[in-house]
Short mmCIF file of C-alpha atoms and ligand atoms in Angstrom, two decimals:
data_model
loop_
_atom_site.label_atom_id
_atom_site.label_comp_id
_atom_site.label_asym_id
_atom_site.label_seq_id
_atom_site.Cartn_x
_atom_site.Cartn_y
_atom_site.Cartn_z
CA MET Q 102 10.67 -61.38 -20.58
CA THR Q 103 8.78 -58.37 -19.30
CA LYS Q 104 10.86 -55.69 -18.06
CA SER Q 105 9.73 -53.69 -14.70
CA GLY Q 106 10.68 -51.69 -11.99
CA VAL Q 107 13.71 -49.64 -11.36
CA ALA Q 108 17.37 -50.56 -10.41
CA ILE Q 109 19.42 -48.36 -8.78
CA LEU Q 110 23.37 -48.42 -8.51
CA GLY Q 111 24.79 -46.23 -5.65
CA ILE Q 112 25.91 -45.79 -2.23
CA TYR Q 113 24.79 -45.92 0.89
CA VAL Q 114 26.25 -43.63 3.92
CA ALA Q 115 25.22 -42.34 7.34
CA ASP Q 116 24.55 -38.73 7.04
CA LEU Q 117 25.84 -36.60 9.85
CA ALA Q 118 24.31 -32.94 9.40
CA PHE Q 119 25.50 -30.19 11.51
CA ARG Q 120 23.40 -26.76 11.40
CA ALA Q 121 25.12 -23.69 12.12
CA ALA Q 122 25.29 -20.01 11.13
CA ARG Q 123 28.16 -20.76 8.77
CA GLN Q 124 31.26 -23.23 8.46
CA PRO Q 125 34.25 -22.75 10.56
CA VAL Q 126 37.40 -21.67 8.62
CA MET Q 127 40.63 -23.64 9.02
CA GLY Q 128 41.76 -23.93 12.53
CA GLU Q 129 38.36 -22.78 13.91
CA THR Q 130 35.79 -24.14 16.24
CA ILE Q 131 32.19 -22.89 16.19
CA LEU Q 132 28.98 -23.62 18.30
CA GLY Q 133 26.25 -25.17 15.83
CA SER Q 134 22.81 -25.37 16.68
CA SER Q 135 21.82 -28.80 16.09
CA PHE Q 136 22.82 -32.16 14.88
CA SER Q 137 21.14 -35.06 13.30
CA MET Q 138 22.03 -38.60 11.88
CA GLY Q 139 20.22 -40.46 9.22
CA PRO Q 140 20.19 -42.68 6.23
CA GLY Q 141 22.01 -40.66 3.12
CA GLY Q 142 24.09 -41.26 -0.23
CA LYS Q 143 22.69 -40.17 -3.52
CA GLY Q 144 21.93 -43.78 -4.80
CA SER Q 145 20.23 -44.98 -1.50
CA ASN Q 146 18.31 -41.54 -1.54
CA GLN Q 147 17.27 -42.00 -4.75
CA ALA Q 148 16.09 -45.60 -4.12
CA VAL Q 149 13.89 -44.23 -1.29
CA ALA Q 150 12.39 -41.47 -3.24
CA ALA Q 151 11.73 -43.83 -6.11
CA ALA Q 152 9.89 -46.84 -3.78
CA ARG Q 153 7.89 -44.07 -2.04
CA ALA Q 154 6.79 -42.81 -5.65
CA GLY Q 155 5.52 -46.21 -5.94
CA ALA Q 156 8.11 -47.92 -7.89
CA ALA Q 157 9.45 -51.58 -7.41
CA VAL Q 158 13.07 -50.86 -6.62
CA THR Q 159 16.02 -52.54 -6.25
CA PHE Q 160 19.29 -51.02 -4.97
CA ILE Q 161 22.64 -52.31 -5.74
CA THR Q 162 25.38 -51.39 -3.40
CA LYS Q 163 28.21 -52.56 -1.02
CA LEU Q 164 27.87 -52.30 2.66
CA GLY Q 165 30.24 -52.51 5.86
CA LYS Q 166 29.75 -55.37 8.32
CA ASP Q 167 28.89 -52.98 10.64
CA ASN Q 168 26.07 -51.14 12.68
CA PHE Q 169 25.59 -48.70 9.98
CA GLY Q 170 25.28 -51.57 7.31
CA ASP Q 171 22.98 -53.22 9.32
CA ALA Q 172 21.03 -49.95 9.59
CA ALA Q 173 20.85 -49.71 5.96
CA LEU Q 174 19.34 -53.10 5.64
CA ALA Q 175 16.50 -52.66 8.03
CA MET Q 176 15.75 -49.35 6.30
CA TYR Q 177 15.33 -51.04 2.86
CA ALA Q 178 13.53 -53.78 4.64
CA LYS Q 179 10.79 -50.93 5.95
CA GLU Q 180 10.79 -49.23 2.60
CA GLY Q 181 10.23 -52.47 0.35
CA ILE Q 182 13.23 -52.04 -1.33
CA THR Q 183 14.72 -55.26 -2.67
CA THR Q 184 18.83 -55.28 -2.38
CA ARG Q 185 21.90 -56.68 -3.83
CA ALA Q 186 24.24 -55.14 -1.05
CA PRO Q 187 26.68 -57.54 0.30
CA GLN Q 188 28.28 -56.73 3.77
CA ASP Q 189 32.08 -56.27 3.26
CA PRO Q 190 33.93 -57.46 6.66
CA ASN Q 191 37.15 -55.68 5.53
CA ASN Q 192 35.69 -52.01 4.82
CA SER Q 193 33.01 -50.04 7.02
CA THR Q 194 30.33 -48.24 5.61
CA GLY Q 195 30.48 -44.64 4.69
CA ALA Q 196 29.33 -41.61 6.02
CA ALA Q 197 28.98 -37.89 5.23
CA TYR Q 198 29.50 -34.71 6.87
CA ILE Q 199 26.59 -32.16 5.97
CA PHE Q 200 26.75 -28.53 6.82
CA LEU Q 201 23.56 -26.76 7.12
CA GLU Q 202 23.36 -22.99 6.80
CA GLU Q 203 20.60 -21.85 9.37
CA LYS Q 204 19.24 -18.97 7.63
CA THR Q 205 18.47 -20.56 3.91
CA GLY Q 206 18.66 -24.73 4.36
CA SER Q 207 21.28 -24.68 1.62
CA ASN Q 208 24.16 -27.45 2.24
CA ALA Q 209 27.86 -28.43 1.62
CA ILE Q 210 28.94 -31.85 1.84
CA ILE Q 211 32.27 -34.09 2.19
CA VAL Q 212 31.13 -37.69 1.49
CA VAL Q 213 33.33 -41.06 2.23
CA ALA Q 214 31.78 -44.06 0.54
CA GLY Q 215 33.64 -46.63 2.59
CA ALA Q 216 32.69 -50.23 1.60
CA ALA Q 217 30.67 -48.96 -1.24
CA GLY Q 218 33.80 -47.16 -2.82
CA THR Q 219 35.36 -50.65 -3.47
CA ILE Q 220 32.35 -51.48 -6.07
CA ALA Q 221 33.99 -53.24 -8.88
CA VAL Q 222 33.17 -53.80 -12.40
CA ASP Q 223 32.99 -57.65 -11.27
CA ASP Q 224 30.26 -56.63 -8.52
CA ILE Q 225 28.30 -55.03 -11.76
CA GLU Q 226 28.73 -58.26 -13.62
CA ALA Q 227 26.90 -60.35 -10.71
CA ALA Q 228 24.16 -57.78 -10.53
CA GLY Q 229 23.88 -57.92 -14.08
CA ASP Q 230 20.55 -59.76 -14.27
CA VAL Q 231 19.04 -56.99 -12.18
CA ILE Q 232 19.89 -54.19 -14.66
CA ARG Q 233 18.75 -56.06 -17.39
CA ASN Q 234 15.64 -56.96 -15.92
CA ALA Q 235 14.79 -53.44 -14.93
CA LYS Q 236 12.72 -51.08 -16.97
CA ILE Q 237 14.69 -48.47 -15.63
CA PHE Q 238 18.31 -48.11 -14.57
CA MET Q 239 19.91 -45.09 -12.90
CA THR Q 240 23.35 -44.21 -11.33
CA GLN Q 241 25.75 -41.58 -10.06
CA LEU Q 242 29.16 -41.05 -9.41
CA GLU Q 243 29.29 -41.73 -5.65
CA GLN Q 244 30.90 -45.10 -6.24
CA PRO Q 245 33.62 -45.91 -8.83
CA ILE Q 246 33.38 -44.39 -12.50
CA PRO Q 247 34.38 -47.90 -14.19
CA ALA Q 248 31.44 -49.38 -12.32
CA ALA Q 249 28.76 -46.85 -13.40
CA LEU Q 250 30.26 -47.31 -16.75
CA ARG Q 251 29.88 -50.81 -17.13
CA ALA Q 252 26.27 -50.73 -15.35
CA LEU Q 253 25.05 -48.31 -18.12
CA GLU Q 254 26.50 -50.31 -20.72
CA ILE Q 255 24.58 -53.36 -19.39
CA ALA Q 256 21.64 -51.52 -19.39
CA LYS Q 257 21.90 -50.03 -22.73
CA GLN Q 258 22.72 -53.26 -24.69
CA ALA Q 259 19.64 -55.08 -22.70
CA GLY Q 260 17.09 -52.02 -23.75
CA THR Q 261 16.96 -50.85 -20.09
CA ILE Q 262 16.25 -47.35 -19.96
CA THR Q 263 19.37 -45.50 -18.51
CA ILE Q 264 19.41 -42.15 -16.31
CA PHE Q 265 22.71 -40.88 -15.23
CA ASN Q 266 22.87 -38.45 -12.42
CA PRO Q 267 26.85 -37.30 -12.77
CA ALA Q 268 26.82 -36.24 -8.99
CA PRO Q 269 29.29 -35.44 -7.50
CA ALA Q 270 30.91 -33.76 -10.60
CA ALA Q 271 33.72 -35.53 -12.07
CA THR Q 272 35.87 -35.47 -15.01
CA LEU Q 273 34.58 -38.17 -17.70
CA ASP Q 274 35.45 -39.75 -21.02
CA ASP Q 275 32.96 -39.03 -23.61
CA ALA Q 276 32.42 -42.80 -23.91
CA ILE Q 277 29.80 -42.84 -21.39
CA TYR Q 278 27.37 -40.94 -22.83
CA LYS Q 279 26.26 -43.09 -25.51
CA PHE Q 280 24.78 -45.50 -22.96
CA CYS Q 281 22.60 -42.35 -21.37
CA ASP Q 282 19.15 -42.05 -22.34
CA TYR Q 283 18.88 -39.08 -19.76
CA VAL Q 284 21.59 -37.43 -18.18
CA THR Q 285 20.77 -35.16 -14.83
CA PRO Q 286 23.25 -32.67 -13.83
CA ASN Q 287 23.02 -30.04 -11.67
CA GLU Q 288 24.14 -26.60 -12.74
CA SER Q 289 27.49 -26.90 -11.45
CA GLU Q 290 28.06 -30.86 -12.37
CA ALA Q 291 26.74 -29.53 -16.13
CA ALA Q 292 29.21 -26.83 -15.98
CA MET Q 293 31.94 -29.14 -15.34
CA LEU Q 294 31.01 -31.49 -17.96
CA THR Q 295 30.40 -29.06 -20.52
CA GLY Q 296 32.68 -26.12 -19.90
CA VAL Q 297 29.78 -23.61 -20.23
CA SER Q 298 28.76 -21.87 -17.18
CA VAL Q 299 25.56 -22.40 -16.28
CA THR Q 300 23.61 -19.63 -14.34
CA ASP Q 301 19.96 -19.85 -15.86
CA ILE Q 302 17.57 -21.64 -18.44
CA GLU Q 303 19.32 -20.01 -21.20
CA SER Q 304 23.06 -21.00 -20.29
CA ALA Q 305 21.61 -24.57 -19.11
CA ARG Q 306 20.03 -25.08 -22.87
CA LYS Q 307 23.45 -24.73 -24.20
CA ALA Q 308 25.11 -26.93 -21.86
CA ALA Q 309 22.46 -29.41 -22.69
CA ASP Q 310 23.13 -28.97 -26.54
CA VAL Q 311 26.69 -29.70 -25.88
CA LEU Q 312 25.70 -33.10 -24.23
CA LEU Q 313 23.43 -33.88 -26.60
CA LYS Q 314 26.07 -33.50 -29.16
CA LYS Q 315 28.09 -36.23 -27.05
CA GLY Q 316 25.10 -38.94 -27.63
CA VAL Q 317 23.12 -38.16 -25.02
CA GLY Q 318 19.02 -38.98 -25.58
CA ALA Q 319 17.82 -36.28 -23.12
CA VAL Q 320 19.16 -33.57 -20.71
CA ILE Q 321 17.58 -32.66 -17.59
CA ILE Q 322 19.87 -29.91 -15.69
CA THR Q 323 18.27 -28.94 -12.38
CA LEU Q 324 18.64 -25.36 -11.26
CA GLY Q 325 17.68 -25.01 -7.68
CA ALA Q 326 15.07 -22.41 -7.28
CA GLN Q 327 15.03 -21.82 -10.85
CA GLY Q 328 13.64 -25.20 -11.57
CA SER Q 329 15.13 -27.36 -14.41
CA LEU Q 330 15.33 -27.59 -18.53
CA PHE Q 331 14.07 -30.63 -19.92
CA HIS Q 332 16.14 -30.84 -23.17
CA ARG Q 333 16.13 -33.03 -26.20
CA GLN Q 334 16.55 -32.64 -30.02
CA THR Q 335 12.92 -32.24 -30.66
CA GLN Q 336 11.84 -30.08 -27.57
CA SER Q 337 13.23 -28.02 -24.79
CA LEU Q 338 11.19 -26.90 -21.86
CA HIS Q 339 11.25 -24.94 -18.25
CA ILE Q 340 10.05 -27.24 -15.60
CA PRO Q 341 9.13 -25.09 -12.67
CA ILE Q 342 9.74 -25.86 -9.23
CA TYR Q 343 6.71 -26.89 -7.03
CA ASN Q 344 6.95 -24.40 -4.08
CA SER Q 345 5.39 -26.69 -1.17
CA GLY Q 346 6.33 -24.42 2.19
CA ALA Q 347 9.22 -23.12 4.00
CA VAL Q 348 12.52 -24.32 2.72
CA VAL Q 349 14.10 -26.35 5.99
CA ASP Q 350 16.86 -28.41 4.01
CA THR Q 351 18.07 -28.66 0.49
CA THR Q 352 19.96 -31.90 1.03
CA GLY Q 353 18.57 -34.49 -1.41
CA ALA Q 354 16.45 -32.40 -3.63
CA GLY Q 355 18.53 -33.72 -6.25
CA ASP Q 356 17.84 -37.25 -5.27
CA ALA Q 357 14.27 -36.60 -5.01
CA PHE Q 358 13.96 -35.16 -8.64
CA ASN Q 359 15.82 -38.33 -9.98
CA GLY Q 360 13.83 -41.15 -7.86
CA GLY Q 361 10.67 -39.32 -8.42
CA PHE Q 362 11.45 -38.98 -12.15
CA ALA Q 363 12.54 -42.57 -12.28
CA ALA Q 364 9.45 -43.93 -10.79
CA ALA Q 365 7.24 -42.09 -13.05
CA LEU Q 366 8.99 -43.46 -15.94
CA ALA Q 367 8.90 -46.53 -14.91
CA ARG Q 368 4.89 -46.46 -14.56
CA GLY Q 369 4.99 -45.03 -18.08
CA GLU Q 370 4.60 -41.43 -17.62
CA ASP Q 371 5.55 -39.52 -20.59
CA PRO Q 372 9.37 -38.08 -20.08
CA VAL Q 373 8.13 -34.57 -19.15
CA GLN Q 374 5.26 -35.74 -16.95
CA ALA Q 375 7.73 -37.27 -15.23
CA ALA Q 376 10.22 -34.85 -14.98
CA HIS Q 377 6.91 -32.64 -13.31
CA PHE Q 378 6.44 -35.51 -11.00
CA GLY Q 379 10.41 -35.31 -10.21
CA SER Q 380 10.21 -31.45 -9.47
CA ALA Q 381 7.11 -31.78 -7.23
CA THR Q 382 8.78 -34.60 -5.35
CA ALA Q 383 12.06 -32.09 -4.90
CA GLY Q 384 9.79 -29.49 -3.98
CA ILE Q 385 8.26 -31.44 -0.92
CA SER Q 386 11.62 -32.85 0.07
CA VAL Q 387 12.91 -29.52 0.63
CA THR Q 388 10.49 -28.37 3.24
CA ARG Q 389 11.64 -31.33 5.38
CA ALA Q 390 14.67 -32.26 7.10
CA GLY Q 391 16.97 -35.06 6.50
CA THR Q 392 17.45 -36.82 2.94
CA ALA Q 393 16.02 -40.11 2.72
CA PRO Q 394 13.54 -39.23 5.35
CA SER Q 395 12.20 -36.33 3.88
CA MET Q 396 11.04 -38.11 0.72
CA PRO Q 397 7.59 -37.64 -0.20
CA TYR Q 398 4.90 -40.43 -1.13
CA LYS Q 399 3.42 -40.84 -4.21
CA ASN Q 400 -0.25 -39.28 -3.17
CA GLU Q 401 1.37 -36.46 -1.73
CA VAL Q 402 3.23 -35.48 -4.97
CA LEU Q 403 0.30 -36.15 -6.94
CA GLU Q 404 -1.87 -33.74 -4.81
CA ARG Q 405 0.82 -31.23 -4.98
CA LEU Q 406 0.54 -31.45 -8.72
CA LYS Q 407 -3.18 -30.99 -8.92
CA LYS Q 408 -2.95 -27.73 -7.13
O1 RIB S 141 22.71 -35.74 -2.45
C1 RIB S 141 22.69 -35.69 -0.90
C2 RIB S 141 23.43 -36.78 -0.59
O2 RIB S 141 24.83 -36.57 -0.99
C3 RIB S 141 23.70 -36.96 1.03
O3 RIB S 141 22.79 -37.74 1.43
C4 RIB S 141 25.08 -37.17 1.03
O4 RIB S 141 25.11 -38.49 1.72
C5 RIB S 141 25.68 -37.27 -0.23
O5 RIB S 141 26.10 -38.34 -0.85
#
């Protein structure tokens, strides 16, 4: 059987984004300058980024049987994303509080996974065919860790290429790494996983070496405005950022990178080329507001790569 497309396990939440000069301190109320609501959740954002980048995507999650859950399914239909996303009558769809700093577009987030927080190993077994048939499988850590671990194991055993985006940062058993062809932390996640303080490309290289020793195939550490490090036994390269205009909102930049990277790998690009595609995807996404809605289409990314 020919493997194709990208399967992604993760969560969908409603993003509630508040723009203000600063965050309130405890006990304080401040006036913000704008509010917006839209689709979010790292896995879901990655699914949108990968689909817009031209991949056939199946998204595996759990939703609530509520308005947010219905909105998620309508969005996947519009984006051409296939789903394994049962609606749980007993738990509501999750939500994220996103603080956006007016001056910089930087963000701070609290996310509650809701129904997707109940994704269990049994749910992963039920979606095993989707994972086995995909060319690429990708997940993060917003749903429970045992689900991520089992899904990566199923994928690896089936010869599906695995991408593990360990976000948000968590303490992990090293057993997970042997199932990972690619691990894609940002600087703070890489520091948490390795104990190496990551501030630049050189320190990222040290952290990436620790992850290689744990059994990972290749490491990509994203470093915000400093670009990213692509690191494997035979090769260690700095991938630049693709500045595409004024930064409006950095939320979801990592998801853009991962979604673009996965889509490029799925169509057979070599991993370094795919990392450039991911970086350009992220570079465009930060010039637009929102997370999933900010993801660019394949032709936009290819145009940016040509410049
Ligand atoms: O990576 C950005 C995402 O993290 C947001 O969409 C928010 O929902 C949180 O999950």
